[in-house]
JSON list of C-alpha atoms in Angstrom, two decimals:
[
{"chain": "A", "resi": 1, "resn": "MET", "atom": "CA", "xyz": [36.50, 36.95, -25.72]},
{"chain": "A", "resi": 2, "resn": "GLU", "atom": "CA", "xyz": [36.80, 40.69, -25.97]},
{"chain": "A", "resi": 3, "resn": "ARG", "atom": "CA", "xyz": [38.54, 42.08, -22.90]},
{"chain": "A", "resi": 4, "resn": "MET", "atom": "CA", "xyz": [36.92, 44.97, -21.10]},
{"chain": "A", "resi": 5, "resn": "THR", "atom": "CA", "xyz": [39.86, 45.59, -18.76]},
{"chain": "A", "resi": 6, "resn": "HIS", "atom": "CA", "xyz": [43.47, 46.34, -19.48]},
{"chain": "A", "resi": 7, "resn": "GLU", "atom": "CA", "xyz": [46.54, 46.06, -17.28]},
{"chain": "A", "resi": 8, "resn": "ARG", "atom": "CA", "xyz": [47.96, 49.41, -16.23]},
{"chain": "A", "resi": 9, "resn": "ALA", "atom": "CA", "xyz": [51.30, 50.06, -17.86]},
{"chain": "A", "resi": 10, "resn": "ASN", "atom": "CA", "xyz": [52.09, 53.58, -16.66]},
{"chain": "A", "resi": 11, "resn": "GLY", "atom": "CA", "xyz": [54.31, 52.53, -13.74]},
{"chain": "A", "resi": 12, "resn": "ILE", "atom": "CA", "xyz": [52.40, 54.75, -11.32]},
{"chain": "A", "resi": 13, "resn": "LYS", "atom": "CA", "xyz": [49.52, 52.47, -10.37]},
{"chain": "A", "resi": 14, "resn": "THR", "atom": "CA", "xyz": [49.14, 48.72, -10.62]},
{"chain": "A", "resi": 15, "resn": "GLY", "atom": "CA", "xyz": [46.05, 46.71, -11.44]},
{"chain": "A", "resi": 16, "resn": "TYR", "atom": "CA", "xyz": [43.57, 47.12, -14.24]},
{"chain": "A", "resi": 17, "resn": "TRP", "atom": "CA", "xyz": [41.53, 49.89, -15.84]},
{"chain": "A", "resi": 18, "resn": "SER", "atom": "CA", "xyz": [38.68, 50.05, -18.35]},
{"chain": "A", "resi": 19, "resn": "PRO", "atom": "CA", "xyz": [37.29, 52.70, -20.66]},
{"chain": "A", "resi": 20, "resn": "ALA", "atom": "CA", "xyz": [33.83, 51.07, -20.29]},
{"chain": "A", "resi": 21, "resn": "THR", "atom": "CA", "xyz": [31.14, 52.63, -18.15]},
{"chain": "A", "resi": 22, "resn": "LYS", "atom": "CA", "xyz": [30.31, 51.19, -14.76]},
{"chain": "A", "resi": 23, "resn": "GLU", "atom": "CA", "xyz": [26.92, 50.04, -16.10]},
{"chain": "A", "resi": 24, "resn": "THR", "atom": "CA", "xyz": [28.55, 48.13, -18.95]},
{"chain": "A", "resi": 25, "resn": "LEU", "atom": "CA", "xyz": [31.04, 46.49, -16.60]},
{"chain": "A", "resi": 26, "resn": "VAL", "atom": "CA", "xyz": [28.34, 45.54, -14.06]},
{"chain": "A", "resi": 27, "resn": "GLN", "atom": "CA", "xyz": [26.12, 44.01, -16.77]},
{"chain": "A", "resi": 28, "resn": "ARG", "atom": "CA", "xyz": [29.04, 42.02, -18.19]},
{"chain": "A", "resi": 29, "resn": "LEU", "atom": "CA", "xyz": [29.99, 40.82, -14.70]},
{"chain": "A", "resi": 30, "resn": "ALA", "atom": "CA", "xyz": [26.39, 39.82, -14.00]},
{"chain": "A", "resi": 31, "resn": "ALA", "atom": "CA", "xyz": [26.25, 37.80, -17.23]},
{"chain": "A", "resi": 32, "resn": "TYR", "atom": "CA", "xyz": [29.41, 35.95, -16.17]},
{"chain": "A", "resi": 33, "resn": "GLU", "atom": "CA", "xyz": [28.13, 35.40, -12.62]},
{"chain": "A", "resi": 34, "resn": "ASN", "atom": "CA", "xyz": [24.84, 34.05, -13.96]},
{"chain": "A", "resi": 35, "resn": "THR", "atom": "CA", "xyz": [26.72, 31.15, -15.54]},
{"chain": "A", "resi": 36, "resn": "GLY", "atom": "CA", "xyz": [27.48, 29.87, -12.04]},
{"chain": "A", "resi": 37, "resn": "LEU", "atom": "CA", "xyz": [30.98, 28.95, -13.19]},
{"chain": "A", "resi": 38, "resn": "GLU", "atom": "CA", "xyz": [34.30, 29.84, -11.64]},
{"chain": "A", "resi": 39, "resn": "PRO", "atom": "CA", "xyz": [36.96, 31.12, -14.07]},
{"chain": "A", "resi": 40, "resn": "TRP", "atom": "CA", "xyz": [38.81, 27.79, -14.12]},
{"chain": "A", "resi": 41, "resn": "GLU", "atom": "CA", "xyz": [35.56, 25.93, -14.92]},
{"chain": "A", "resi": 42, "resn": "ILE", "atom": "CA", "xyz": [34.83, 27.86, -18.13]},
{"chain": "A", "resi": 43, "resn": "GLY", "atom": "CA", "xyz": [37.36, 26.07, -20.39]},
{"chain": "A", "resi": 44, "resn": "PRO", "atom": "CA", "xyz": [36.22, 22.57, -19.44]},
{"chain": "A", "resi": 45, "resn": "ALA", "atom": "CA", "xyz": [32.55, 23.66, -19.76]},
{"chain": "A", "resi": 46, "resn": "ILE", "atom": "CA", "xyz": [33.19, 24.89, -23.31]},
{"chain": "A", "resi": 47, "resn": "GLU", "atom": "CA", "xyz": [34.99, 21.65, -24.19]},
{"chain": "A", "resi": 48, "resn": "LYS", "atom": "CA", "xyz": [32.10, 19.59, -22.77]},
{"chain": "A", "resi": 49, "resn": "ALA", "atom": "CA", "xyz": [29.54, 21.64, -24.72]},
{"chain": "A", "resi": 50, "resn": "ALA", "atom": "CA", "xyz": [31.51, 21.09, -27.93]},
{"chain": "A", "resi": 51, "resn": "LYS", "atom": "CA", "xyz": [31.78, 17.36, -27.27]},
{"chain": "A", "resi": 52, "resn": "ASP", "atom": "CA", "xyz": [28.05, 17.16, -26.45]},
{"chain": "A", "resi": 53, "resn": "ALA", "atom": "CA", "xyz": [27.26, 18.98, -29.71]},
{"chain": "A", "resi": 54, "resn": "GLU", "atom": "CA", "xyz": [29.41, 16.52, -31.67]},
{"chain": "A", "resi": 55, "resn": "THR", "atom": "CA", "xyz": [27.65, 13.62, -29.96]},
{"chain": "A", "resi": 56, "resn": "ALA", "atom": "CA", "xyz": [24.23, 15.12, -30.69]},
{"chain": "A", "resi": 57, "resn": "THR", "atom": "CA", "xyz": [25.16, 15.62, -34.35]},
{"chain": "A", "resi": 58, "resn": "ALA", "atom": "CA", "xyz": [26.47, 12.07, -34.64]},
{"chain": "A", "resi": 59, "resn": "THR", "atom": "CA", "xyz": [23.29, 10.75, -33.01]},
{"chain": "A", "resi": 60, "resn": "LYS", "atom": "CA", "xyz": [21.08, 12.67, -35.45]},
{"chain": "A", "resi": 61, "resn": "MET", "atom": "CA", "xyz": [23.12, 11.39, -38.39]},
{"chain": "A", "resi": 62, "resn": "ALA", "atom": "CA", "xyz": [22.84, 7.82, -37.12]},
{"chain": "A", "resi": 63, "resn": "GLU", "atom": "CA", "xyz": [19.08, 8.23, -36.69]},
{"chain": "A", "resi": 64, "resn": "CYS", "atom": "CA", "xyz": [18.76, 9.49, -40.28]},
{"chain": "A", "resi": 65, "resn": "ILE", "atom": "CA", "xyz": [20.83, 6.61, -41.62]},
{"chain": "A", "resi": 66, "resn": "ALA", "atom": "CA", "xyz": [18.87, 4.10, -39.55]},
{"chain": "A", "resi": 67, "resn": "GLY", "atom": "CA", "xyz": [15.61, 5.59, -40.82]},
{"chain": "A", "resi": 68, "resn": "GLY", "atom": "CA", "xyz": [16.81, 5.28, -44.41]},
{"chain": "A", "resi": 69, "resn": "ILE", "atom": "CA", "xyz": [17.86, 1.69, -43.85]},
{"chain": "A", "resi": 70, "resn": "LYS", "atom": "CA", "xyz": [14.49, 0.90, -42.22]},
{"chain": "A", "resi": 71, "resn": "ASP", "atom": "CA", "xyz": [12.62, 2.46, -45.18]},
{"chain": "A", "resi": 72, "resn": "THR", "atom": "CA", "xyz": [14.74, 0.46, -47.61]},
{"chain": "A", "resi": 73, "resn": "VAL", "atom": "CA", "xyz": [14.17, -2.82, -45.76]},
{"chain": "A", "resi": 74, "resn": "GLU", "atom": "CA", "xyz": [10.42, -2.14, -45.65]},
{"chain": "A", "resi": 75, "resn": "ALA", "atom": "CA", "xyz": [10.43, -1.40, -49.40]},
{"chain": "A", "resi": 76, "resn": "ILE", "atom": "CA", "xyz": [12.26, -4.67, -50.07]},
{"chain": "A", "resi": 77, "resn": "HIS", "atom": "CA", "xyz": [9.73, -6.60, -47.96]},
{"chain": "A", "resi": 78, "resn": "ARG", "atom": "CA", "xyz": [6.76, -4.94, -49.69]},
{"chain": "A", "resi": 79, "resn": "ASN", "atom": "CA", "xyz": [7.97, -5.65, -53.21]},
{"chain": "A", "resi": 80, "resn": "PRO", "atom": "CA", "xyz": [11.30, -7.50, -53.48]},
{"chain": "A", "resi": 81, "resn": "ASP", "atom": "CA", "xyz": [11.11, -8.01, -57.23]},
{"chain": "A", "resi": 82, "resn": "GLY", "atom": "CA", "xyz": [10.19, -4.41, -57.95]},
{"chain": "A", "resi": 83, "resn": "PHE", "atom": "CA", "xyz": [12.88, -3.08, -55.59]},
{"chain": "A", "resi": 84, "resn": "PHE", "atom": "CA", "xyz": [15.69, -4.99, -57.22]},
{"chain": "A", "resi": 85, "resn": "LYS", "atom": "CA", "xyz": [14.48, -4.10, -60.73]},
{"chain": "A", "resi": 86, "resn": "GLY", "atom": "CA", "xyz": [14.54, -0.43, -59.88]},
{"chain": "A", "resi": 87, "resn": "GLY", "atom": "CA", "xyz": [10.81, -0.11, -59.30]},
{"chain": "A", "resi": 88, "resn": "ALA", "atom": "CA", "xyz": [11.00, 0.94, -55.64]},
{"chain": "A", "resi": 89, "resn": "ARG", "atom": "CA", "xyz": [11.57, 4.55, -54.64]}
]
C-alpha cells in the first residue's frame, strides 16, 4: 500500500502530515470506509480472499480433470477396441 500520510519528524509538532490534497485524502478514506472493515480486519480478509482464490482454482482444475476423465470413459464405452488401438480421440 502506498502511504498518503507521513509521521512528522521536525520535533515541533507531533502526528502526521500529507502532501496530498484534501479531496484526494477524502476519496481515499471513503474507499477504505466502503470496505466496511476495521484496520485489524484487513489482513485476515486478504488472507481469506487468497485462500478462497486458491480453492476456486483447485476446484476448476478438478472439474477440468473430471471432465477429461468422463470424456475418456465415455470414449472407451463407445468403442473399446478403437480406443485401445489408438482410434479414439
